[in-house]
Amino acid sequence: MLVQADIDGELDARDAAAIAAHLDGCAECRALQAQLRRIKETTRTEATRFAASDDFRRRMAVLAQSNVTRPAATRRRLQWGGWIGSFGLGAAVAAALMLAIHVPRDGGDAQSVLDGHLRALQSGHAIDVASTDKHTVKPWFDGRLDFTPPVKDLAAAGFPLRGGRIDAVDGRPTAALVYGHGRHAIDLYVWPTVAGDAAARDTARKGYHFVTWVRDGMRFWAVSDLNPAELDEFARDWQAAD
Amino acid sequence: MSVGTVHATPGRAILAQPPPREPGRLMPAPSFDSIALPHLDAAYNLARWLMRDATEAEDVVQDALLRGLRYFSSFAGGDGRAWLLRIVRNVAYDRLAARRGLATLPLDGDGEEGSLADTLRDPGDNPETAVGKMQDRARLDALLAALPVEQREAIVLCDLEEMPYRAIAEIAGVPIGTVMSRLWRARRNLARLAKAGGA
Ligand SMILES: [Zn+2]
């Protein structure tokens, strides 16, 4: 593989010189080098390097330049590049903002929720407002989000409230309520949705467990490394609590 | 082009450090587009080769940009192209995992060693022939598309995007040695496929 590293231009001068010296005396490696060169050159010059279409490039430019972090109700794929061409920048910006509108896709939401959960754990900064008092945590979100999440304390059920933070899920700010259960942390993500009430459902991904439900215009995602039975209990207790 | 200069804008130098965790961090740095857009073709090309489908490639790049916007505060300067391509790669693999089970050609995956030289020099075969048969864009594209996805990715990044092993390793999240063996197996497979398909 040194011969390969050489044709890929990865060797420093000293190693390249050593290889060159070896090649001088070794016909087998010389043949190998010639073959590898040929394959690389052919791939480099003959394989297609696909380019983004102008239409797609325009849409992505609008997307990349927008601050797509507003909570909203439904999200669609950007399939309307034609608009952008014909209606100009105003429509383009409007289209980019509509992107923030979110249709819950469970797989993607589970991944986003998990990303946020892990990011918070790894950063050691899982809590922006540390309090076991829901009357402290709930007002903290006022003015920081354009919705107010319901906050409940479940200490009596064995899931004490630890605090909350603002976290991004799929590009939009959400409220993350942090609960404890022994040494485990549970994040309960909350954001507004236009979806109707939906009963709790379980999912799992990469060793983490999730329960999601919709209640009164709010989507909830609980995520934790707790076992599924205990997380279910948390979700049931949470929905039943005042 | 230096990515670092993006952060040198007056008043924005603080962005070179990971910003504090507070609501304000949710607003991506305004320079996200200047990091991401120059590499849109590279992002699309990688997505296109990983997904082997134009529409899915666009979906992957779009999702990657959304993810990138969200995590831009974690981008601490450095190689913006590798940063973006790593996100593209992760989005693409998530989608591929979701539809795993589609048939792939029986080629060497990771974990099997073999000799490129043996493949290239079968007795009685002109050593130039196998590679010579690759001289056709459509055919070469088909051969490349038939490679296992990790090998395809290695070739696309190394030979089409001309990235160094170090950057490829960063994007794929593997050691450099793994990049080298994937390239090795990819090139052996390309030679083998070219030979098998054209004879
Ligand atoms: Zn030798």
Short mmCIF file of C-alpha atoms and ligand atoms in Angstrom, two decimals:
data_model
loop_
_atom_site.label_atom_id
_atom_site.label_comp_id
_atom_site.label_asym_id
_atom_site.label_seq_id
_atom_site.Cartn_x
_atom_site.Cartn_y
_atom_site.Cartn_z
CA MET A 1 0.00 0.00 0.00
CA LEU A 2 3.03 2.26 0.12
CA VAL A 3 3.04 2.19 -3.66
CA GLN A 4 -0.57 3.32 -3.57
CA ALA A 5 0.18 6.07 -1.05
CA ASP A 6 2.94 7.19 -3.41
CA ILE A 7 0.69 7.51 -6.45
CA ASP A 8 -1.90 9.27 -4.29
CA GLY A 9 0.75 11.84 -3.40
CA GLU A 10 0.64 11.01 0.29
CA LEU A 11 4.30 10.25 0.90
CA ASP A 12 6.78 12.79 2.17
CA ALA A 13 10.00 13.31 0.25
CA ARG A 14 11.97 10.78 2.25
CA ASP A 15 9.44 7.94 1.89
CA ALA A 16 8.89 8.78 -1.76
CA ALA A 17 12.64 8.53 -2.36
CA ALA A 18 12.75 5.18 -0.56
CA ILE A 19 9.93 3.86 -2.74
CA ALA A 20 11.61 5.14 -5.87
CA ALA A 21 14.80 3.33 -4.89
CA HIS A 22 12.87 0.11 -4.31
CA LEU A 23 11.02 0.42 -7.60
CA ASP A 24 14.32 0.67 -9.43
CA GLY A 25 15.18 -2.84 -8.40
CA CYS A 26 11.74 -4.50 -8.29
CA ALA A 27 9.88 -5.19 -11.51
CA GLU A 28 6.84 -6.50 -9.69
CA CYS A 29 6.27 -3.29 -7.76
CA ARG A 30 6.92 -1.27 -10.91
CA ALA A 31 4.15 -3.16 -12.68
CA LEU A 32 1.85 -2.63 -9.71
CA GLN A 33 2.62 1.07 -9.70
CA ALA A 34 1.84 1.34 -13.40
CA GLN A 35 -1.51 -0.41 -12.92
CA LEU A 36 -2.48 1.71 -9.95
CA ARG A 37 -1.58 4.87 -11.83
CA ARG A 38 -3.67 3.79 -14.75
CA ILE A 39 -6.70 3.04 -12.59
CA LYS A 40 -6.39 6.27 -10.70
CA GLU A 41 -5.96 8.38 -13.82
CA THR A 42 -8.87 6.68 -15.53
CA THR A 43 -11.12 7.22 -12.55
CA ARG A 44 -9.97 10.77 -12.10
CA THR A 45 -10.54 11.77 -15.70
CA GLU A 46 -13.36 9.47 -16.82
CA ALA A 47 -15.73 9.13 -13.87
CA THR A 48 -18.46 11.74 -13.70
CA ARG A 49 -18.09 14.48 -11.13
CA PHE A 50 -21.72 15.41 -10.69
CA ALA A 51 -22.53 19.08 -10.28
CA ALA A 52 -25.54 20.57 -8.57
CA SER A 53 -28.09 21.98 -11.01
CA ASP A 54 -28.47 25.76 -11.17
CA ASP A 55 -31.98 25.47 -9.82
CA PHE A 56 -30.87 23.35 -6.86
CA ARG A 57 -27.91 25.64 -6.25
CA ARG A 58 -30.26 28.64 -6.05
CA ARG A 59 -32.53 26.90 -3.59
CA MET A 60 -29.64 25.81 -1.42
CA ALA A 61 -28.14 29.30 -1.47
CA VAL A 62 -31.39 30.68 -0.11
CA LEU A 63 -31.50 27.93 2.48
CA ALA A 64 -27.91 28.41 3.60
CA GLN A 65 -28.36 32.15 3.91
CA SER A 66 -31.50 31.96 5.98
CA ASN A 67 -31.68 31.58 9.71
CA VAL A 68 -34.03 28.68 9.59
CA THR A 69 -34.59 28.37 13.29
CA ARG A 70 -38.15 29.52 13.83
CA PRO A 71 -40.61 27.14 15.38
CA ALA A 72 -43.53 26.51 13.10
CA ALA A 73 -46.00 23.90 12.18
CA THR A 74 -45.17 21.86 9.13
CA ARG A 75 -42.14 21.37 6.98
CA ARG A 76 -42.03 20.48 3.37
CA ARG A 77 -39.26 19.48 1.13
CA LEU A 78 -37.90 22.18 -1.06
CA GLN A 79 -39.39 21.05 -4.32
CA TRP A 80 -40.44 24.40 -5.63
CA GLY A 81 -37.34 25.76 -7.17
CA GLY A 82 -39.39 27.07 -10.07
CA TRP A 83 -40.98 29.61 -7.80
CA ILE A 84 -37.69 31.00 -6.80
CA GLY A 85 -36.68 31.60 -10.35
CA SER A 86 -39.92 33.27 -11.28
CA PHE A 87 -40.75 35.27 -8.18
CA GLY A 88 -37.34 36.54 -7.24
CA LEU A 89 -35.79 37.14 -3.90
CA GLY A 90 -38.89 37.93 -1.87
CA ALA A 91 -40.46 34.63 -2.78
CA ALA A 92 -37.15 32.90 -2.29
CA VAL A 93 -36.82 34.15 1.25
CA ALA A 94 -40.43 33.24 1.95
CA ALA A 95 -39.74 29.78 0.61
CA ALA A 96 -36.73 29.44 2.84
CA LEU A 97 -38.76 30.42 5.86
CA MET A 98 -41.45 27.92 4.97
CA LEU A 99 -38.73 25.31 5.20
CA ALA A 100 -38.76 25.79 8.91
CA ILE A 101 -42.29 24.54 8.93
CA HIS A 102 -42.14 21.01 10.12
CA VAL A 103 -43.98 17.81 9.36
CA PRO A 104 -42.99 15.31 12.03
CA ARG A 105 -41.06 12.50 10.46
CA ASP A 106 -40.41 10.15 13.35
CA GLY A 107 -37.09 8.77 12.18
CA GLY A 108 -35.60 12.19 11.60
CA ASP A 109 -37.06 13.62 14.79
CA ALA A 110 -35.77 10.72 16.85
CA GLN A 111 -32.31 11.26 15.42
CA SER A 112 -32.45 15.01 16.00
CA VAL A 113 -33.68 14.54 19.54
CA LEU A 114 -30.94 12.01 20.19
CA ASP A 115 -28.33 14.34 18.70
CA GLY A 116 -29.46 17.10 21.03
CA HIS A 117 -29.56 14.80 24.04
CA LEU A 118 -26.03 13.50 23.40
CA ARG A 119 -24.69 16.95 22.61
CA ALA A 120 -25.99 18.22 25.95
CA LEU A 121 -24.57 15.26 27.88
CA GLN A 122 -21.19 15.49 26.19
CA SER A 123 -20.89 19.24 26.61
CA GLY A 124 -21.58 18.85 30.33
CA HIS A 125 -24.07 21.67 29.90
CA ALA A 126 -27.42 19.93 29.94
CA ILE A 127 -29.22 22.64 31.89
CA ASP A 128 -29.61 26.36 31.21
CA VAL A 129 -31.97 26.92 34.13
CA ALA A 130 -31.36 24.61 37.08
CA SER A 131 -34.36 24.34 39.33
CA THR A 132 -36.61 21.68 40.76
CA ASP A 133 -39.43 24.21 40.85
CA LYS A 134 -41.73 24.22 37.84
CA HIS A 135 -42.73 27.78 38.73
CA THR A 136 -39.13 28.82 38.08
CA VAL A 137 -38.51 26.71 35.01
CA LYS A 138 -41.68 27.52 33.10
CA PRO A 139 -41.33 31.32 33.22
CA TRP A 140 -37.69 31.01 32.23
CA PHE A 141 -38.80 29.90 28.78
CA ASP A 142 -41.03 32.98 28.40
CA GLY A 143 -39.42 35.42 26.04
CA ARG A 144 -36.82 32.91 25.02
CA LEU A 145 -39.20 30.88 22.88
CA ASP A 146 -42.35 31.95 21.12
CA PHE A 147 -44.32 29.23 22.87
CA THR A 148 -44.47 28.22 26.52
CA PRO A 149 -44.00 24.54 27.24
CA PRO A 150 -46.01 22.87 29.97
CA VAL A 151 -43.70 22.07 32.88
CA LYS A 152 -44.49 19.45 35.50
CA ASP A 153 -42.54 18.08 38.44
CA LEU A 154 -42.65 14.32 38.92
CA ALA A 155 -40.53 14.05 42.06
CA ALA A 156 -43.30 12.18 43.81
CA ALA A 157 -43.24 9.57 41.07
CA GLY A 158 -39.45 9.22 41.22
CA PHE A 159 -38.63 11.55 38.32
CA PRO A 160 -37.57 14.87 39.88
CA LEU A 161 -37.34 17.93 37.65
CA ARG A 162 -33.76 19.17 37.38
CA GLY A 163 -34.24 22.12 35.06
CA GLY A 164 -34.48 23.03 31.41
CA ARG A 165 -32.63 24.33 28.44
CA ILE A 166 -33.30 25.53 24.92
CA ASP A 167 -32.16 23.11 22.28
CA ALA A 168 -32.44 22.90 18.53
CA VAL A 169 -34.28 20.00 16.94
CA ASP A 170 -34.18 19.88 13.18
CA GLY A 171 -33.24 23.52 13.00
CA ARG A 172 -35.88 24.99 15.29
CA PRO A 173 -35.62 25.98 18.94
CA THR A 174 -37.38 23.67 21.33
CA ALA A 175 -37.80 23.45 25.07
CA ALA A 176 -35.90 20.59 26.67
CA LEU A 177 -37.05 19.72 30.19
CA VAL A 178 -34.50 17.74 32.13
CA TYR A 179 -35.58 15.08 34.61
CA GLY A 180 -33.57 12.67 36.72
CA HIS A 181 -34.13 9.07 37.67
CA GLY A 182 -31.32 7.73 39.82
CA ARG A 183 -28.17 8.32 37.82
CA HIS A 184 -30.08 8.60 34.57
CA ALA A 185 -31.13 11.79 32.84
CA ILE A 186 -34.31 12.11 30.82
CA ASP A 187 -34.73 14.90 28.32
CA LEU A 188 -38.30 15.79 27.45
CA TYR A 189 -38.37 17.86 24.26
CA VAL A 190 -41.41 20.00 23.60
CA TRP A 191 -42.40 22.01 20.56
CA PRO A 192 -45.62 23.21 18.97
CA THR A 193 -47.28 21.22 16.24
CA VAL A 194 -50.47 21.42 14.21
CA ALA A 195 -50.91 17.67 14.55
CA GLY A 196 -53.84 16.37 16.56
CA ASP A 197 -53.46 14.50 19.83
CA ALA A 198 -51.60 11.23 19.44
CA ALA A 199 -51.05 8.49 21.99
CA ALA A 200 -47.56 7.67 23.21
CA ARG A 201 -45.40 5.47 21.02
CA ASP A 202 -42.02 3.92 21.77
CA THR A 203 -38.97 3.81 19.58
CA ALA A 204 -35.35 2.91 20.14
CA ARG A 205 -32.17 3.93 18.41
CA LYS A 206 -28.53 3.25 19.18
CA GLY A 207 -29.22 2.03 22.68
CA TYR A 208 -31.45 4.97 23.61
CA HIS A 209 -35.18 4.82 24.10
CA PHE A 210 -37.82 7.31 23.07
CA VAL A 211 -41.45 7.93 23.78
CA THR A 212 -43.33 10.48 21.71
CA TRP A 213 -46.86 11.82 21.91
CA VAL A 214 -48.90 14.86 20.91
CA ARG A 215 -51.12 16.70 23.34
CA ASP A 216 -52.91 20.05 22.99
CA GLY A 217 -50.83 21.28 20.08
CA MET A 218 -47.49 20.22 21.57
CA ARG A 219 -45.25 17.45 20.35
CA PHE A 220 -43.35 15.65 23.13
CA TRP A 221 -40.25 13.51 22.79
CA ALA A 222 -38.77 11.84 25.84
CA VAL A 223 -35.28 10.40 25.34
CA SER A 224 -33.06 8.59 27.81
CA ASP A 225 -30.77 5.63 28.33
CA LEU A 226 -33.34 4.38 30.85
CA ASN A 227 -34.84 1.01 30.05
CA PRO A 228 -38.05 1.18 27.98
CA ALA A 229 -40.34 0.13 30.83
CA GLU A 230 -39.17 2.94 33.10
CA LEU A 231 -39.27 5.49 30.31
CA ASP A 232 -42.84 4.40 29.54
CA GLU A 233 -43.65 4.90 33.19
CA PHE A 234 -42.16 8.37 33.04
CA ALA A 235 -44.27 9.21 29.98
CA ARG A 236 -47.44 7.87 31.59
CA ASP A 237 -46.78 9.70 34.85
CA TRP A 238 -45.98 12.90 33.01
CA GLN A 239 -49.20 12.83 31.00
CA ALA A 240 -51.25 12.01 34.08
CA ALA A 241 -49.69 14.73 36.28
CA ASP A 242 -51.09 18.22 36.69
CA MET B 1 -8.96 30.19 0.44
CA SER B 2 -8.73 30.27 4.18
CA VAL B 3 -11.74 29.41 6.23
CA GLY B 4 -10.19 31.24 9.13
CA THR B 5 -10.66 34.59 7.47
CA VAL B 6 -14.39 34.19 7.78
CA HIS B 7 -14.06 34.50 11.50
CA ALA B 8 -11.78 37.51 11.31
CA THR B 9 -14.64 39.88 10.56
CA PRO B 10 -14.61 42.64 13.19
CA GLY B 11 -16.84 41.79 16.06
CA ARG B 12 -17.16 38.20 15.00
CA ALA B 13 -13.79 36.88 16.06
CA ILE B 14 -15.38 35.29 19.10
CA LEU B 15 -17.08 32.79 16.78
CA ALA B 16 -13.76 31.05 16.33
CA GLN B 17 -14.35 29.67 19.82
CA PRO B 18 -17.32 27.41 20.51
CA PRO B 19 -19.94 29.91 21.61
CA PRO B 20 -21.48 29.60 25.07
CA ARG B 21 -24.55 27.45 25.36
CA GLU B 22 -27.40 29.92 25.48
CA PRO B 23 -30.39 30.78 23.37
CA GLY B 24 -28.33 33.07 21.19
CA ARG B 25 -26.27 30.16 19.94
CA LEU B 26 -29.32 28.93 18.05
CA MET B 27 -28.83 31.66 15.53
CA PRO B 28 -26.25 30.20 13.16
CA ALA B 29 -23.26 32.35 12.48
CA PRO B 30 -24.03 34.48 9.43
CA SER B 31 -21.08 32.98 7.65
CA PHE B 32 -22.58 29.50 7.34
CA ASP B 33 -23.35 30.09 3.69
CA SER B 34 -19.83 31.25 3.02
CA ILE B 35 -18.50 28.00 4.50
CA ALA B 36 -21.02 25.67 2.89
CA LEU B 37 -21.90 27.07 -0.52
CA PRO B 38 -18.42 26.95 -2.08
CA HIS B 39 -18.53 23.20 -1.51
CA LEU B 40 -22.03 22.60 -2.82
CA ASP B 41 -20.78 20.70 -5.88
CA ALA B 42 -18.53 18.51 -3.74
CA ALA B 43 -21.45 17.88 -1.39
CA TYR B 44 -23.77 17.03 -4.26
CA ASN B 45 -21.21 14.83 -5.99
CA LEU B 46 -20.60 12.82 -2.83
CA ALA B 47 -24.32 12.50 -2.12
CA ARG B 48 -24.99 11.53 -5.73
CA TRP B 49 -22.40 8.77 -5.65
CA LEU B 50 -23.47 7.48 -2.24
CA MET B 51 -27.19 7.44 -3.04
CA ARG B 52 -26.84 6.63 -6.77
CA ASP B 53 -29.93 8.72 -7.37
CA ALA B 54 -30.25 12.38 -8.36
CA THR B 55 -33.38 13.18 -6.36
CA GLU B 56 -32.15 11.45 -3.23
CA ALA B 57 -28.84 13.23 -3.59
CA GLU B 58 -30.63 16.59 -3.52
CA ASP B 59 -32.61 15.52 -0.46
CA VAL B 60 -29.42 14.46 1.28
CA VAL B 61 -27.65 17.74 0.54
CA GLN B 62 -30.65 19.73 1.68
CA ASP B 63 -30.87 17.78 4.94
CA ALA B 64 -27.12 18.15 5.39
CA LEU B 65 -27.36 21.92 5.02
CA LEU B 66 -30.15 22.02 7.57
CA ARG B 67 -28.08 19.90 9.93
CA GLY B 68 -25.09 22.09 9.20
CA LEU B 69 -27.04 25.23 10.05
CA ARG B 70 -28.04 23.65 13.31
CA TYR B 71 -24.54 22.58 14.28
CA PHE B 72 -22.67 25.47 12.80
CA SER B 73 -21.78 26.70 16.26
CA SER B 74 -19.74 23.51 16.64
CA PHE B 75 -17.68 24.37 13.58
CA ALA B 76 -14.48 25.83 15.01
CA GLY B 77 -12.77 26.73 11.75
CA GLY B 78 -10.52 24.46 9.77
CA ASP B 79 -11.47 22.51 6.67
CA GLY B 80 -15.00 23.62 5.82
CA ARG B 81 -15.25 21.18 2.96
CA ALA B 82 -14.40 18.17 5.14
CA TRP B 83 -16.83 19.44 7.79
CA LEU B 84 -19.69 19.73 5.31
CA LEU B 85 -18.89 16.45 3.54
CA ARG B 86 -18.87 14.64 6.86
CA ILE B 87 -22.42 15.83 7.49
CA VAL B 88 -23.45 14.87 3.95
CA ARG B 89 -21.95 11.46 4.49
CA ASN B 90 -23.75 10.91 7.78
CA VAL B 91 -27.12 11.96 6.34
CA ALA B 92 -26.58 9.68 3.35
CA TYR B 93 -25.61 6.70 5.52
CA ASP B 94 -28.66 7.22 7.72
CA ARG B 95 -30.83 7.00 4.64
CA LEU B 96 -28.97 4.05 3.21
CA ALA B 97 -29.28 2.23 6.52
CA ALA B 98 -33.01 2.83 6.39
CA ARG B 99 -33.29 0.97 3.13
CA ARG B 100 -30.58 -1.63 3.81
CA GLY B 101 -31.14 -4.94 2.20
CA LEU B 102 -31.07 -3.80 -1.39
CA ALA B 103 -28.87 -6.09 -3.40
CA THR B 104 -25.23 -5.24 -3.81
CA LEU B 105 -22.75 -6.99 -6.01
CA PRO B 106 -20.70 -9.67 -4.28
CA LEU B 107 -17.51 -7.69 -3.87
CA ASP B 108 -14.98 -7.59 -1.13
CA GLY B 109 -16.11 -5.58 1.80
CA ASP B 110 -13.93 -4.53 4.68
CA GLY B 111 -11.93 -7.19 6.37
CA GLU B 112 -10.74 -9.21 3.42
CA GLU B 113 -7.25 -8.84 2.09
CA GLY B 114 -6.13 -9.71 -1.39
CA SER B 115 -3.66 -8.83 -4.05
CA LEU B 116 -4.39 -6.17 -6.61
CA ALA B 117 -1.48 -7.47 -8.59
CA ASP B 118 -3.04 -10.94 -8.72
CA THR B 119 -6.27 -9.51 -9.99
CA LEU B 120 -4.58 -7.45 -12.60
CA ARG B 121 -2.26 -10.12 -13.86
CA ASP B 122 -4.22 -13.23 -14.56
CA PRO B 123 -2.19 -15.65 -16.69
CA GLY B 124 -2.70 -15.03 -20.35
CA ASP B 125 -4.36 -11.69 -19.84
CA ASN B 126 -2.79 -8.60 -21.19
CA PRO B 127 -2.18 -6.49 -18.11
CA GLU B 128 -3.25 -3.38 -19.96
CA THR B 129 -6.56 -4.86 -21.06
CA ALA B 130 -8.54 -4.75 -17.87
CA VAL B 131 -7.93 -1.13 -17.23
CA GLY B 132 -8.15 -0.30 -20.91
CA LYS B 133 -11.72 -1.48 -20.88
CA MET B 134 -12.53 1.20 -18.38
CA GLN B 135 -11.99 3.90 -20.97
CA ASP B 136 -15.61 4.71 -21.33
CA ARG B 137 -17.34 7.17 -19.08
CA ALA B 138 -20.66 5.42 -18.81
CA ARG B 139 -19.02 2.11 -18.14
CA LEU B 140 -16.65 3.50 -15.58
CA ASP B 141 -19.53 5.21 -13.80
CA ALA B 142 -21.35 1.87 -13.71
CA LEU B 143 -18.29 0.13 -12.28
CA LEU B 144 -17.84 2.76 -9.64
CA ALA B 145 -21.53 2.66 -8.76
CA ALA B 146 -21.24 -1.10 -8.26
CA LEU B 147 -18.59 -0.79 -5.54
CA PRO B 148 -19.54 -1.24 -1.88
CA VAL B 149 -20.49 2.15 -0.56
CA GLU B 150 -17.43 2.67 1.66
CA GLN B 151 -15.07 1.90 -1.19
CA ARG B 152 -17.05 4.10 -3.58
CA GLU B 153 -16.88 6.93 -1.07
CA ALA B 154 -13.10 6.51 -0.74
CA ILE B 155 -12.58 6.67 -4.50
CA VAL B 156 -14.92 9.63 -4.97
CA LEU B 157 -13.18 11.63 -2.25
CA CYS B 158 -9.65 10.63 -3.25
CA ASP B 159 -9.85 10.68 -7.04
CA LEU B 160 -12.79 12.96 -7.90
CA GLU B 161 -12.54 15.46 -5.04
CA GLU B 162 -8.77 14.98 -4.77
CA MET B 163 -8.78 15.12 -1.00
CA PRO B 164 -5.88 13.90 1.16
CA TYR B 165 -6.17 10.67 3.17
CA ARG B 166 -6.37 12.70 6.36
CA ALA B 167 -9.48 14.57 5.22
CA ILE B 168 -11.08 11.39 3.88
CA ALA B 169 -10.46 9.70 7.22
CA GLU B 170 -12.08 12.63 9.00
CA ILE B 171 -15.13 12.54 6.76
CA ALA B 172 -15.57 8.78 7.02
CA GLY B 173 -14.74 8.74 10.74
CA VAL B 174 -12.11 6.01 10.36
CA PRO B 175 -8.31 5.79 10.74
CA ILE B 176 -6.12 6.62 7.77
CA GLY B 177 -5.10 2.97 7.48
CA THR B 178 -8.73 2.06 6.85
CA VAL B 179 -8.94 4.67 4.11
CA MET B 180 -5.89 3.14 2.48
CA SER B 181 -7.26 -0.39 2.59
CA ARG B 182 -10.64 0.77 1.25
CA LEU B 183 -8.92 2.49 -1.65
CA TRP B 184 -6.87 -0.61 -2.24
CA ARG B 185 -9.89 -2.89 -2.33
CA ALA B 186 -11.83 -0.39 -4.41
CA ARG B 187 -9.14 -0.26 -7.07
CA ARG B 188 -8.78 -4.02 -7.10
CA ASN B 189 -12.55 -4.35 -7.48
CA LEU B 190 -12.63 -1.79 -10.26
CA ALA B 191 -9.99 -3.74 -12.14
CA ARG B 192 -11.81 -7.02 -11.52
CA LEU B 193 -15.19 -5.63 -12.59
CA ALA B 194 -13.70 -4.07 -15.68
CA LYS B 195 -12.20 -7.40 -16.62
CA ALA B 196 -15.31 -9.43 -15.85
CA GLY B 197 -17.70 -7.13 -17.64
CA GLY B 198 -15.80 -6.52 -20.83
CA ALA B 199 -14.39 -9.89 -21.85
ZN ZN C 1 8.82 -4.66 -4.82
#
